[in-house]
C-alpha positions as a printed NumPy array, in Angstrom:
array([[  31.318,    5.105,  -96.091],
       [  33.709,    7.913,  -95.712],
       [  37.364,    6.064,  -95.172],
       [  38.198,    9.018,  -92.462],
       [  34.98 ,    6.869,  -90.419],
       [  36.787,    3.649,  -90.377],
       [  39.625,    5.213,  -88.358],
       [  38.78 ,    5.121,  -84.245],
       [  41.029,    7.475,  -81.667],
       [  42.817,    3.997,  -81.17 ],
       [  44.498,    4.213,  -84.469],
       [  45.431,    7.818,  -84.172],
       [  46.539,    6.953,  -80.824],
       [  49.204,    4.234,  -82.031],
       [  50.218,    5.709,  -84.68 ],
       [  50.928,    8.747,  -83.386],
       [  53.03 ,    6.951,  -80.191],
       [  54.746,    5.225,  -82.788],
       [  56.026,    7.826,  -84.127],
       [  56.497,    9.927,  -81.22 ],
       [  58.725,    6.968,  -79.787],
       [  60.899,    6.601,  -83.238],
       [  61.734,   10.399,  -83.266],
       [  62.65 ,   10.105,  -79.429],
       [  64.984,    7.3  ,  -80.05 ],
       [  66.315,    8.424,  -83.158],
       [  66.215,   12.474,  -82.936],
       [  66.64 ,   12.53 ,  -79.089],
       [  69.585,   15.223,  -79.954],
       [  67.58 ,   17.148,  -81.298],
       [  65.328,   17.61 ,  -78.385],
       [  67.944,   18.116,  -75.952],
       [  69.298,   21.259,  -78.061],
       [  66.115,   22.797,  -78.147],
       [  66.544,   23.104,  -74.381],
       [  70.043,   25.253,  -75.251],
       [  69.857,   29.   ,  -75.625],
       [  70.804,   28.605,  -79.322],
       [  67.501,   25.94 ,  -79.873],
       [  66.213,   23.678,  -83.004],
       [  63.309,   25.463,  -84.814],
       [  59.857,   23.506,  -83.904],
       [  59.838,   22.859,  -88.038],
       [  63.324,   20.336,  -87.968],
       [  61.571,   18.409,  -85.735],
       [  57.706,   17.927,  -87.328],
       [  59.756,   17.121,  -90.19 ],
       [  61.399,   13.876,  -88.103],
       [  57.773,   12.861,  -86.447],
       [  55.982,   13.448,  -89.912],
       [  58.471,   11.314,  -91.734],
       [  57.976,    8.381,  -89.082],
       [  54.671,    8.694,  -89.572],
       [  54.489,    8.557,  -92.934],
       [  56.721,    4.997,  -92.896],
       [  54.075,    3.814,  -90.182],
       [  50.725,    4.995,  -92.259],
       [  52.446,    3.282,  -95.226],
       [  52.48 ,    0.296,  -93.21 ],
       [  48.581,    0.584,  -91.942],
       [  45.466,   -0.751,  -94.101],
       [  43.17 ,    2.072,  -92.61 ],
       [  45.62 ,    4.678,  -93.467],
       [  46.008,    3.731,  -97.616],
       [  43.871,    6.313,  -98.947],
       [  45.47 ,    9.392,  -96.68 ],
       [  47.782,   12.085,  -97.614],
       [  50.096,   13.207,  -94.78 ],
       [  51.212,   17.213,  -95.15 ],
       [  53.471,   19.216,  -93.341],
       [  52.054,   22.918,  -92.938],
       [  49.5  ,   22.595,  -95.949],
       [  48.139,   25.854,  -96.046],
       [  45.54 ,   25.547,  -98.789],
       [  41.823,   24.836,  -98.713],
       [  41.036,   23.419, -102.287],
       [  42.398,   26.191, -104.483],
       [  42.598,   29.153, -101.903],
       [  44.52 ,   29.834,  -98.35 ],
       [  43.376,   28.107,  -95.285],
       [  41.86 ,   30.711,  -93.498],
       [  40.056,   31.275,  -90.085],
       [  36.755,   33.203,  -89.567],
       [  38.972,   36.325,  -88.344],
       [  40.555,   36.189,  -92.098],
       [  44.113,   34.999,  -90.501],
       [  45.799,   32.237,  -91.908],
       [  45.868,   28.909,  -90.901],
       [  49.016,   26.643,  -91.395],
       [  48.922,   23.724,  -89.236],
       [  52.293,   21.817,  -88.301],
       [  51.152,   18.547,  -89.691],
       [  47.383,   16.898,  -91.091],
       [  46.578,   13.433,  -92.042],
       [  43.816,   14.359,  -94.964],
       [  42.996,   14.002,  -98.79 ],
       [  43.825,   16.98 , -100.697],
       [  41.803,   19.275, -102.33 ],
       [  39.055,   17.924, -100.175],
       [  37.477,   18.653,  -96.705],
       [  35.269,   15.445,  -97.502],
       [  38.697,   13.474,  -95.644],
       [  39.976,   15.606,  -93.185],
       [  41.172,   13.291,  -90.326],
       [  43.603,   15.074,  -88.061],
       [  45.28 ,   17.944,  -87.699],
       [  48.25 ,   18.175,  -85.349],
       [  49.933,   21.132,  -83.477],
       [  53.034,   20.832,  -82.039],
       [  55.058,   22.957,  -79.649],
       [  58.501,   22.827,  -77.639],
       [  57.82 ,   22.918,  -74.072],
       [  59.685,   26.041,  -73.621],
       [  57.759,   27.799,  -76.124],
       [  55.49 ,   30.718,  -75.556],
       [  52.039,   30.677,  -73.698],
       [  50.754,   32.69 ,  -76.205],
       [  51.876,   30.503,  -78.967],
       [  50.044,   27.641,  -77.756],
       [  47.007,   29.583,  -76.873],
       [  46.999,   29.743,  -80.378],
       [  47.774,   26.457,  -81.444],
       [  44.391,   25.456,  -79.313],
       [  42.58 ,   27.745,  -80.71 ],
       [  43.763,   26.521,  -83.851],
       [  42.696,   23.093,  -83.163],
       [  39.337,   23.902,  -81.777],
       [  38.491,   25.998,  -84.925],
       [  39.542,   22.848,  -87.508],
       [  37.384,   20.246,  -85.584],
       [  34.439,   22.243,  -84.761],
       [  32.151,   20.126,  -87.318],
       [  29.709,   23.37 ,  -87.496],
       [  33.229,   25.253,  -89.419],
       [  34.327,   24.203,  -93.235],
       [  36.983,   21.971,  -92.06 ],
       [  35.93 ,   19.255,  -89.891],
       [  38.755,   17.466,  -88.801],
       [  37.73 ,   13.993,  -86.947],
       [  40.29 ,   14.776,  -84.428],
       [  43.027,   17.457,  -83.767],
       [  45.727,   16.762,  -81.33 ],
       [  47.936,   19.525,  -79.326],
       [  51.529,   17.994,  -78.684],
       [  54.232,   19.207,  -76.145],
       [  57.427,   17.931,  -76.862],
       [  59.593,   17.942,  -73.375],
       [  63.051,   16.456,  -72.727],
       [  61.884,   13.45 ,  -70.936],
       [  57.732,   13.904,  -71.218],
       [  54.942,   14.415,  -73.921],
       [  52.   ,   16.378,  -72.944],
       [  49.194,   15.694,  -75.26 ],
       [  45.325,   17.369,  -75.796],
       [  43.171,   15.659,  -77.477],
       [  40.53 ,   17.912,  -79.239],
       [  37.088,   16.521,  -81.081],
       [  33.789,   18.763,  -82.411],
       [  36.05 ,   21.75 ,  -81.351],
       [  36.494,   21.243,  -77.707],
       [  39.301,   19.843,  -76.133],
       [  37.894,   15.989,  -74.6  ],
       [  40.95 ,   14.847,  -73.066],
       [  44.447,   15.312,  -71.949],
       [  47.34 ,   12.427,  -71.785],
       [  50.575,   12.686,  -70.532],
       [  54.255,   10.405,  -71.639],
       [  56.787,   10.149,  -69.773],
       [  60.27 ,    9.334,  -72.11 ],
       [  63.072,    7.357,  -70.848],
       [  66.279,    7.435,  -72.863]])
């Protein structure tokens, strides 16, 4: 069996709130001054969720064999690439490398005060890497909005979005 299979939503799911809650106890500054005219880049903070979820996978049976990647750009030896020939970076996947056999989840984030057209892309993004008919078949891609006191998720499977969740955060 495939060790992406043994992984459910439920696992994704906790491991991803686990993290989210770390970086918003931890990095809560840095949320609040991406709300200020002079803002933290979308980048400084990945970097804080993708290191909490690294210590948390670490900690996890299921997640043993993954790598974790921010913005991997390849696709074995050549650029990740969508059908239009643009490049693909994503903000953060849970994978093996030099593989598509493994590729788990792929996650997009965004500051809530960031442009529509931005995330439009983002989505579009995510239902291009878990459309199972495309080269990359990611089990599950997830679309996160990072607000001062909420998270706005979108869960995306098989390259449609399935379901949307909503957190509220209380400092």
């Amino acid at each position: 069996m495939n060790p992406k299979d043994e992984v459910k939503f439920e696992d994704i799911k906790k491991l991803v709130n686990a993290s989210l809650e770390k970086f918003y106890k931890n990095d809560r500054d840095l949320i609040e001054m991406s709300n200020e005219e002079d803002m933290i880049s979308e980048q400084c903070m990945v970097f804080h969720i993708g290191s909490y979820m690294k210590n948390k996978m670490n900690t996890l049976t299921k997640f043993q064999w993954a790598d974790l990647d921010c913005e991997y750009n390849r696709n074995m030896n050549d650029p990740k690439m969508m059908r239009s020939d643009r490049k693909i970076i994503p903000d953060l996947v849970i994978h093996r490398r030099r593989s598509n056999r493994n590729n788990l989840l792929v996650i997009e984030f965004k500051k809530k005060n960031a442009e529509t057209y931005d995330k439009e892309n983002d989505r579009n993004k995510l239902m291009y890497l878990t459309d199972q008919k495309e080269d990359f078949k990611y089990n599950f891609g997830l679309f996160v909005e990072l607000g001062s006191h909420e998270v706005y998720v979108e869960v995306y499977q098989e390259g449609n979005l399935q379901t949307k969740l909503n957190y509220s955060i209380t400092y």
